[in-house]
Amino acid sequence: MPTLRLALAQVNPTVGDLVGNAELVRAWTRRAADAGAQLVAFPEMVLTGYPVEDLVFRRSFVAASRDALHRLAAELAADGFGDLPVVVGYLDADGPPQVSSDAEPGRGARNAAAVLHGGTVAATYFKHHLPNYGVFDEDRYFVPGDTLTVVRVGGVDVALTICEDLWQAGGPFAVARQAGVGLVVNINGSPYELNKDDIRRPLVSRRAVEAGAAIAYVNMIGGQDELVFEGDSMVVAADGTLLARGPQFVEHLLVHDLDLPAAPDRGAPASGELADGMRVSRTRISDAGAAPAGPPALGGIIEPAADEAEVWQALVLGLRGYVDKNRFPSVVLGLSGGIDSAVVAALAVDALGPQRVVGVSLPSQHSSEHSREDAAELAKRTGLDYRVEPIQPMVDTFLANMSLSGVSVENLQARVRGVILMALSNQEGHLVLTTGNKSELAVGYSTLYGDSVGGYNPVKDVWKTLIWRLAKWRNADAASRDETPPIPENSIGKPPSAELSPGQLDSDTLPDYAVLDPILIGYVDGDLGRDGLVEAGHDPALIDRVLRLVDTAEYKRRQSAPGTKISMKAFGRDRRLPITNRWREHG
Amino acid sequence: MPTLRLALAQVNPTVGDLVGNAELVRAWTRRAADAGAQLVAFPEMVLTGYPVEDLVFRRSFVAASRDALHRLAAELAADGFGDLPVVVGYLDADGPPQVSSDAEPGRGARNAAAVLHGGTVAATYFKHHLPNYGVFDEDRYFVPGDTLTVVRVGGVDVALTICEDLWQAGGPFAVARQAGVGLVVNINGSPYELNKDDIRRPLVSRRAVEAGAAIAYVNMIGGQDELVFEGDSMVVAADGTLLARGPQFVEHLLVHDLDLPAAPDRGAPASGELADGMRVSRTRISDAGAAPAGPPALGGIIEPAADEAEVWQALVLGLRGYVDKNRFPSVVLGLSGGIDSAVVAALAVDALGPQRVVGVSLPSQHSSEHSREDAAELAKRTGLDYRVEPIQPMVDTFLANMSLSGVSVENLQARVRGVILMALSNQEGHLVLTTGNKSELAVGYSTLYGDSVGGYNPVKDVWKTLIWRLAKWRNADAASRDETPPIPENSIGKPPSAELSPGQLDSDTLPDYAVLDPILIGYVDGDLGRDGLVEAGHDPALIDRVLRLVDTAEYKRRQSAPGTKISMKAFGRDRRLPITNRWREHG
């Protein structure tokens, strides 16, 4: 039984940065080779970054991906790693565009994996199961592959698969069993979701058993636009046993020696078999050779972090990715003394360091003394760049020149704050962070073009009750390491207030968050209707109150974004370009 | 050869408004019955409105659609139209949710059509070809049907199809030929695109010839969120000849007598045939009866409008739909004296009437005398509610309290204007309109959280050169009817300027729009790369300059919108709810 030393490189690519991503593959291949690896695998579309969205439709980008792949194969050989098979994800397309519909030409693009070996592209595989739900739109972008690619490496038959191929029954894993492979490599761009690892781990084991083969699962890490990739790469035996598991949220090379069944000697590799509607294509790369050199390599098993720690790391990584991949030098945010801005400030300092974070206190006549003190205290604890910009003179000038009353005056204050933060952004180059939590956003307890002004909101998908848990966890974690807890206890303990009118409290308008959040979670995250929420045990009158708030919030959001489309390429919902400045057509 | 009197009802439904849409079907069925119709057809998903996007995932909404369908069948019979077969589109789902993936449960929802007859749902059809490009995401929402539904009406075999079924070769139209039908009814929610009618018309004829059957094509009209539906319903003979065609952009009942082949007598209707991978299901509704009563009905052929007229009507309809379906009482916009705001004001007055349009002149120290005069002149010509709100006091207060220079000061002026417009919106209830054209948006020649503040932009998909053509067309059209041209000639003729610094002109920063637009059209609408643009004959240096501007604009847009997702239901790209306040869970 041959032993293969696998190296799974959970790296952090950047969408559009073909040159930088290729460099990443070269650097980590060197580390894998230094560790004696005999097969290296990188994540899904590592060469282009993921997701590339409508960049798929730009032929020049597809061509650039293919060119970069062939160049990378040559460079790896020139680096001295021509004998080491390296699996990389990239963007491909086969043949000229096909017309799939009179309305829209099909483009034949492929979510692809290649085995680079001997300075060439030795084999390719096209993703078979294309996810098209949640954040995924792959039916829009790709044509599914119908061939399972099997490469013989060190005398072992290894099948290539990509991400969703693992999440759906049948297809590649079923064919892998019929093809009698010893190992399935599964390369991923699998976005982080709260507790997704609880589902993923048993799923990998189940698929291993179904395929009758070990699985080498490698996932990228890093923030890209709204998404966070968490890593969590692993090696699972054919009987489903977890053998090795990498950490979450950091780059890592998981190196593990795996005993694998020798491939039966078929003479010349047989191709063209048919199984379960898919073909099998076989390529011989290397026959059984020497066992791995030196002491055995064991990847070790790292258990996932607890909930709050996991979310905190995800938010830090997401924010850092957005800021750095877009090349913003620094961020600025308003500090109210409240819990939301305190948590965002602490996240930003963890992501970027205090010298890249500007916190601005923007007091009005309604700001309490404790709010100003709490903001200053936060600044002192975290060491961020602290400023004070009182808003009252500007608010007063608007009020002197217009006839405003009630909620218009409340919103005016939030909008003056937005103007100040954007002015600082224009003047000094910071990215503006917003701090509205998901509960607030759901019920519309925020000011459009006021609180919502900014380029990135690290907590937009975090319910208010989780915000508090995160704050307490972060402080306790600091204390456990004898560091200063970043968030003032007062910001955690005091009743939430927008401070836009005298003595205002959130509880004047909203139910307690401890009651509100479970209803919102059922309605927004769970797609439950009123009846479903009643069945779940919530008070019907309270349900109606909350759903009315959500509907009103959806109505308020109608004050932003749409316009009339008269083409398929308006700057609206269907213009789905990734947020990248790493792909350039021009010189 | 039986003659059938068809009535195609191109009506304007509202997403989520199940009650209102059912009323619409009842009212137009009454008109069709009064005209002696023997078969009535309404558009795709007329009962729910289209597109309903992620509302599909709310079981309570699917159940409400099915309930509404059965209630409508009973109501039509109670109205006295039980004998008249009525084809309506609706949302259905079959059986309990299926698990299609470990990542996401499939929901089994269907984009469906029903024939209502005798107070019941006599037959149903599920859309087979699901579009998943451009504005369409139907692979995300629906399971494709695999059965062609054929109903015998007045002794003629009639097949039901839905929208995209027409746009893709094979499938229902191929099966319709094998099933030997005399007529294919195709119900649509087909969004307007510039010159789409030039493609659609010949396509309908081609499919008729392929199916060997006449086609009755009915499309909805109206604005819904970003989309506009244009109508353009038609009847085409089996040889492809256009027999009748309705108008664009208005509700209309196209009534036309059609000679159709009698169905062969098969005895009992045969079901369960297999053809081209689809089954055929047959239902007998009525055998050959009397010819239509009274004089023959001819629908007439209305030719589509010329380009500028067509776009103008589309923009008016889109704006009116957004304002009225969301129940905004009125709109407000800033009037600079320039061409963009003048065109948007004229569109708004055409859509809503002058008494529902507030135009605000927001002069600064850089506003020229002619700008103020042109804004006032526009107000005078159109009769809109005109106000003046000078911005200088507020701008000066910001400048006195902060250290700003250069572009920060330019942007500040635009943002103060945004704060004023939103304050008027809060105080008086208006929807704020924005006025940035597509060329400006593409090259980022606008202020984020300044010009971009507002709920709807009628011209976001209109290139600057088309803005000028529209203005000239609208004025000439008015003149041809002896009405006052709404747009001051001076706004059309003067060189464009943002007036944010002394003597500023667009041409200081941008190439001439006559040169800029063709490059942008190739790059944005055409997905051409640099090489493709060079091949198309553009100057390489100019291409590089323009592409740099677009990239910089994309970079600026990174200052809005994203945040970190940690669930599938964050308020970002994958939360795809339609913009409707017509669907309510609560009482």
Coordinates of N, CA and C in Angstrom, one line a residue, chain A residues 151-282:
Chain A
V151 N -6.2 11.0 -12.0 CA -4.8 11.0 -12.3 C -4.1 9.9 -11.5
R152 N -3.1 9.2 -12.0 CA -2.4 8.3 -11.2 C -1.1 9.0 -10.7
V153 N -1.0 9.1 -9.4 CA 0.1 9.8 -8.7 C 0.7 8.8 -7.8
G154 N 2.0 8.6 -7.9 CA 2.7 7.6 -7.0 C 2.0 6.3 -6.9
G155 N 1.4 5.9 -8.1 CA 0.7 4.6 -8.1 C -0.7 4.5 -7.5
V156 N -1.2 5.7 -7.2 CA -2.5 5.8 -6.6 C -3.4 6.5 -7.6
D157 N -4.7 6.0 -7.8 CA -5.6 6.7 -8.6 C -6.3 7.8 -7.8
V158 N -6.2 9.0 -8.2 CA -6.7 10.2 -7.5 C -7.7 10.9 -8.4
A159 N -9.0 11.1 -7.9 CA -10.0 11.8 -8.6 C -10.0 13.3 -8.2
L160 N -10.3 14.2 -9.2 CA -10.4 15.6 -8.9 C -11.9 16.0 -8.8
T161 N -12.2 16.7 -7.7 CA -13.6 17.3 -7.6 C -13.5 18.7 -7.1
I162 N -14.6 19.5 -7.3 CA -14.6 20.9 -6.9 C -15.8 21.1 -6.0
C163 N -15.6 21.6 -4.8 CA -16.6 22.2 -3.9 C -18.0 21.5 -3.9
E164 N -18.9 22.1 -4.6 CA -20.3 21.6 -4.6 C -20.4 20.2 -5.0
D165 N -19.5 19.7 -5.8 CA -19.5 18.2 -6.1 C -19.6 17.4 -4.8
L166 N -19.1 17.9 -3.7 CA -19.2 17.2 -2.4 C -20.6 17.3 -1.8
W167 N -21.2 18.5 -2.1 CA -22.5 18.8 -1.3 C -23.7 18.1 -1.9
Q168 N -23.6 17.6 -3.1 CA -24.7 17.0 -3.7 C -24.5 15.5 -3.9
A169 N -25.5 14.7 -3.7 CA -25.4 13.3 -3.8 C -25.2 12.9 -5.3
G170 N -24.6 11.8 -5.6 CA -24.5 11.3 -7.0 C -23.4 12.1 -7.7
G171 N -23.2 11.9 -9.0 CA -22.2 12.6 -9.8 C -20.8 12.1 -9.4
P172 N -19.9 13.0 -9.3 CA -18.5 12.7 -9.2 C -18.1 11.7 -8.2
F173 N -18.7 11.8 -7.0 CA -18.3 10.9 -5.9 C -18.8 9.5 -6.2
A174 N -20.0 9.4 -6.8 CA -20.5 8.1 -7.2 C -19.7 7.5 -8.3
V175 N -19.3 8.3 -9.2 CA -18.4 7.8 -10.3 C -17.0 7.4 -9.8
A176 N -16.6 8.2 -8.8 CA -15.3 7.8 -8.2 C -15.2 6.4 -7.6
R177 N -16.4 6.0 -7.0 CA -16.5 4.7 -6.5 C -16.4 3.7 -7.6
Q178 N -17.1 3.9 -8.7 CA -17.1 3.0 -9.8 C -15.8 2.9 -10.5
A179 N -15.1 4.1 -10.5 CA -13.8 4.1 -11.1 C -12.7 3.5 -10.2
G180 N -13.0 3.2 -9.0 CA -12.1 2.6 -8.1 C -10.9 3.4 -7.6
V181 N -11.2 4.7 -7.4 CA -10.0 5.5 -7.0 C -9.7 5.3 -5.5
G182 N -8.5 5.7 -5.2 CA -8.1 5.6 -3.8 C -8.2 6.9 -3.0
L183 N -8.3 8.0 -3.7 CA -8.3 9.3 -3.1 C -9.1 10.3 -4.0
V184 N -10.0 11.1 -3.3 CA -10.6 12.2 -4.0 C -10.1 13.5 -3.5
V185 N -9.6 14.3 -4.3 CA -9.2 15.7 -3.9 C -10.4 16.6 -4.2
N186 N -10.8 17.3 -3.2 CA -11.9 18.3 -3.3 C -11.4 19.7 -3.0
I187 N -11.4 20.5 -4.0 CA -10.8 21.9 -3.8 C -12.0 22.9 -3.7
N188 N -11.9 23.8 -2.7 CA -13.1 24.6 -2.3 C -12.8 26.1 -2.3
G189 N -14.0 26.8 -2.6 CA -14.1 28.2 -2.2 C -15.5 28.2 -1.5
S190 N -15.4 27.7 -0.3 CA -16.7 27.5 0.5 C -16.8 28.5 1.6
P191 N -17.8 29.5 1.4 CA -17.9 30.6 2.3 C -18.2 30.2 3.7
Y192 N -17.7 30.9 4.7 CA -18.0 30.7 6.1 C -19.5 31.0 6.3
E193 N -20.1 30.2 7.1 CA -21.4 30.5 7.7 C -21.3 30.0 9.1
L194 N -22.0 30.7 10.0 CA -22.1 30.3 11.4 C -22.5 28.8 11.5
N195 N -21.6 28.0 12.1 CA -21.8 26.6 12.4 C -21.8 25.7 11.1
K196 N -21.3 26.2 10.0 CA -21.3 25.4 8.8 C -20.4 24.2 9.0
D197 N -19.3 24.4 9.8 CA -18.4 23.3 10.1 C -19.1 22.1 10.7
D198 N -20.2 22.3 11.4 CA -20.9 21.2 12.1 C -21.5 20.3 11.0
I199 N -21.9 20.9 9.9 CA -22.5 20.1 8.8 C -21.4 19.6 7.9
R200 N -20.4 20.4 7.6 CA -19.4 20.0 6.6 C -18.6 18.7 7.0
R201 N -18.2 18.7 8.3 CA -17.3 17.6 8.8 C -18.0 16.2 8.5
P202 N -19.2 16.0 9.1 CA -19.9 14.7 8.8 C -20.1 14.4 7.4
L203 N -20.4 15.5 6.6 CA -20.7 15.3 5.2 C -19.4 14.8 4.5
V204 N -18.3 15.3 4.8 CA -17.0 14.8 4.1 C -16.9 13.3 4.5
S205 N -17.1 12.9 5.7 CA -17.0 11.5 6.1 C -18.0 10.7 5.3
R206 N -19.2 11.1 5.2 CA -20.2 10.4 4.5 C -19.8 10.2 3.0
R207 N -19.4 11.2 2.4 CA -19.0 11.1 1.0 C -17.8 10.1 0.9
A208 N -16.9 10.2 1.8 CA -15.7 9.2 1.8 C -16.2 7.8 1.8
V209 N -17.2 7.5 2.6 CA -17.7 6.2 2.7 C -18.4 5.8 1.4
E210 N -19.2 6.8 0.9 CA -19.9 6.5 -0.4 C -19.0 6.3 -1.5
A211 N -17.9 7.0 -1.6 CA -16.9 6.9 -2.7 C -16.0 5.7 -2.4
G212 N -15.9 5.2 -1.2 CA -15.0 4.2 -0.8 C -13.5 4.7 -1.0
A213 N -13.3 5.9 -0.8 CA -12.0 6.5 -1.0 C -11.7 7.6 0.1
A214 N -10.5 7.9 0.4 CA -10.1 9.0 1.2 C -10.4 10.3 0.5
I215 N -10.6 11.3 1.3 CA -10.9 12.7 0.8 C -9.9 13.7 1.3
A216 N -9.3 14.4 0.4 CA -8.4 15.5 0.8 C -9.2 16.8 0.4
Y217 N -9.7 17.5 1.5 CA -10.5 18.7 1.3 C -9.7 19.9 1.6
V218 N -9.6 20.8 0.7 CA -8.8 22.0 0.9 C -9.7 23.2 0.5
N219 N -9.8 24.2 1.5 CA -10.6 25.4 1.3 C -9.8 26.6 1.5
M220 N -10.1 27.7 0.7 CA -9.4 29.0 0.9 C -9.7 29.6 2.2
I221 N -9.0 30.7 2.5 CA -9.3 31.5 3.6 C -9.3 33.0 3.1
G222 N -9.9 33.9 3.9 CA -9.8 35.3 3.6 C -11.1 35.9 3.3
G223 N -11.1 37.3 3.4 CA -12.3 38.0 3.1 C -12.3 38.5 1.6
Q224 N -13.5 38.3 1.0 CA -13.6 38.8 -0.4 C -15.0 39.4 -0.6
D225 N -15.0 40.7 -0.8 CA -16.3 41.4 -0.8 C -17.1 41.1 0.4
E226 N -18.3 40.5 0.3 CA -19.1 40.2 1.4 C -18.8 38.9 2.1
L227 N -18.0 38.1 1.4 CA -17.8 36.7 1.9 C -16.5 36.5 2.7
V228 N -16.6 35.6 3.6 CA -15.4 35.1 4.3 C -15.2 33.7 4.0
F229 N -14.0 33.3 3.8 CA -13.6 31.9 3.6 C -12.8 31.4 4.8
E230 N -13.1 30.3 5.3 CA -12.6 30.0 6.7 C -11.5 28.9 6.7
G231 N -11.2 28.3 5.6 CA -10.2 27.2 5.7 C -10.8 25.9 6.1
D232 N -10.4 25.4 7.3 CA -11.0 24.2 7.8 C -10.7 23.0 6.9
S233 N -9.5 23.0 6.3 CA -9.1 21.9 5.4 C -9.0 20.7 6.2
M234 N -9.1 19.5 5.5 CA -9.1 18.3 6.3 C -8.7 17.1 5.4
V235 N -8.3 16.0 6.1 CA -8.1 14.7 5.4 C -8.9 13.7 6.1
V236 N -9.7 12.9 5.4 CA -10.6 12.0 5.9 C -10.3 10.6 5.2
A237 N -10.3 9.5 6.0 CA -10.0 8.2 5.5 C -11.2 7.6 4.8
A238 N -11.0 6.6 4.0 CA -12.1 6.0 3.3 C -13.2 5.5 4.2
D239 N -12.9 5.2 5.4 CA -14.0 4.7 6.3 C -14.7 5.9 7.0
G240 N -14.3 7.2 6.7 CA -14.9 8.3 7.2 C -14.2 8.9 8.4
T241 N -13.1 8.3 8.9 CA -12.4 8.8 10.0 C -11.6 10.1 9.7
L242 N -11.7 11.0 10.6 CA -11.0 12.3 10.4 C -9.5 12.0 10.8
L243 N -8.6 12.3 9.9 CA -7.2 12.0 10.1 C -6.4 13.3 10.4
A244 N -6.8 14.4 9.8 CA -6.1 15.7 10.0 C -7.1 16.8 9.7
R245 N -6.9 17.9 10.4 CA -7.8 19.1 10.2 C -7.0 20.3 10.5
G246 N -7.1 21.3 9.6 CA -6.3 22.5 9.7 C -7.1 23.5 10.5
P247 N -6.5 24.7 10.8 CA -7.2 25.7 11.6 C -8.1 26.5 10.7
Q248 N -9.0 27.3 11.4 CA -9.9 28.2 10.7 C -9.2 29.6 10.6
F249 N -9.5 30.3 9.5 CA -9.2 31.8 9.3 C -7.8 32.2 9.2
V250 N -6.9 31.2 9.1 CA -5.5 31.6 8.9 C -4.9 30.7 7.7
E251 N -3.9 31.3 7.0 CA -3.3 30.5 6.0 C -2.5 29.3 6.7
H252 N -2.5 28.2 6.0 CA -1.9 27.0 6.6 C -1.6 26.0 5.6
L253 N -0.5 25.2 5.8 CA -0.2 24.1 5.0 C -0.4 22.8 5.8
L254 N -1.5 22.1 5.4 CA -1.8 20.9 6.1 C -1.1 19.7 5.4
V255 N 0.0 19.2 6.1 CA 0.8 18.1 5.5 C 0.5 16.8 6.2
H256 N 0.2 15.8 5.5 CA -0.3 14.6 6.1 C 0.1 13.4 5.2
D257 N 0.7 12.3 5.8 CA 1.0 11.1 5.1 C -0.2 10.2 5.1
L258 N -0.6 9.7 4.0 CA -1.8 8.9 3.9 C -1.5 7.6 3.2
D259 N -1.8 6.5 3.8 CA -1.7 5.2 3.2 C -2.9 5.0 2.2
L260 N -2.6 4.7 1.0 CA -3.6 4.6 0.0 C -3.5 3.3 -0.8
P261 N -4.6 2.8 -1.3 CA -4.5 1.6 -2.1 C -3.8 1.8 -3.4
A262 N -3.0 0.8 -3.8 CA -2.3 0.9 -5.1 C -3.4 0.7 -6.2
A263 N -3.2 1.5 -7.2 CA -4.1 1.4 -8.4 C -3.9 0.0 -9.0
P264 N -5.0 -0.6 -9.5 CA -4.8 -1.9 -10.2 C -4.1 -1.6 -11.5
D265 N -3.3 -2.5 -12.0 CA -2.5 -2.3 -13.2 C -3.4 -2.5 -14.4
R266 N -3.8 -1.5 -15.1 CA -4.6 -1.6 -16.2 C -3.8 -1.5 -17.5
G267 N -2.5 -1.6 -17.4 CA -1.7 -1.3 -18.6 C -1.8 0.2 -18.9
A268 N -2.1 0.5 -20.2 CA -2.3 1.9 -20.6 C -3.5 2.4 -19.9
P269 N -3.5 3.7 -19.5 CA -4.6 4.2 -18.8 C -5.9 4.1 -19.7
A270 N -7.0 3.6 -19.1 CA -8.2 3.5 -19.9 C -9.0 4.8 -19.8
S271 N -9.5 5.3 -20.9 CA -10.3 6.4 -20.8 C -11.7 6.1 -21.4
G272 N -12.6 7.0 -21.3 CA -13.9 6.9 -22.1 C -14.9 5.9 -21.4
E273 N -14.6 5.4 -20.2 CA -15.7 4.6 -19.6 C -16.9 5.5 -19.3
L274 N -18.0 4.9 -19.2 CA -19.2 5.6 -18.9 C -19.8 5.1 -17.5
A275 N -20.1 6.0 -16.6 CA -20.7 5.6 -15.4 C -21.5 6.7 -14.9
D276 N -22.8 6.4 -14.5 CA -23.7 7.4 -13.9 C -23.8 8.7 -14.7
G277 N -23.8 8.5 -16.0 CA -24.0 9.7 -16.9 C -22.7 10.5 -17.1
M278 N -21.6 10.1 -16.4 CA -20.3 10.8 -16.6 C -19.3 9.9 -17.2
R279 N -18.4 10.5 -17.9 CA -17.3 9.7 -18.5 C -16.1 9.7 -17.4
V280 N -15.2 8.9 -17.6 CA -14.0 8.9 -16.8 C -12.8 9.1 -17.7
S281 N -11.9 10.0 -17.4 CA -10.7 10.3 -18.2 C -9.5 10.0 -17.3
R282 N -8.6 9.2 -17.7 CA -7.5 8.8 -16.9 C -6.2 9.3 -17.4

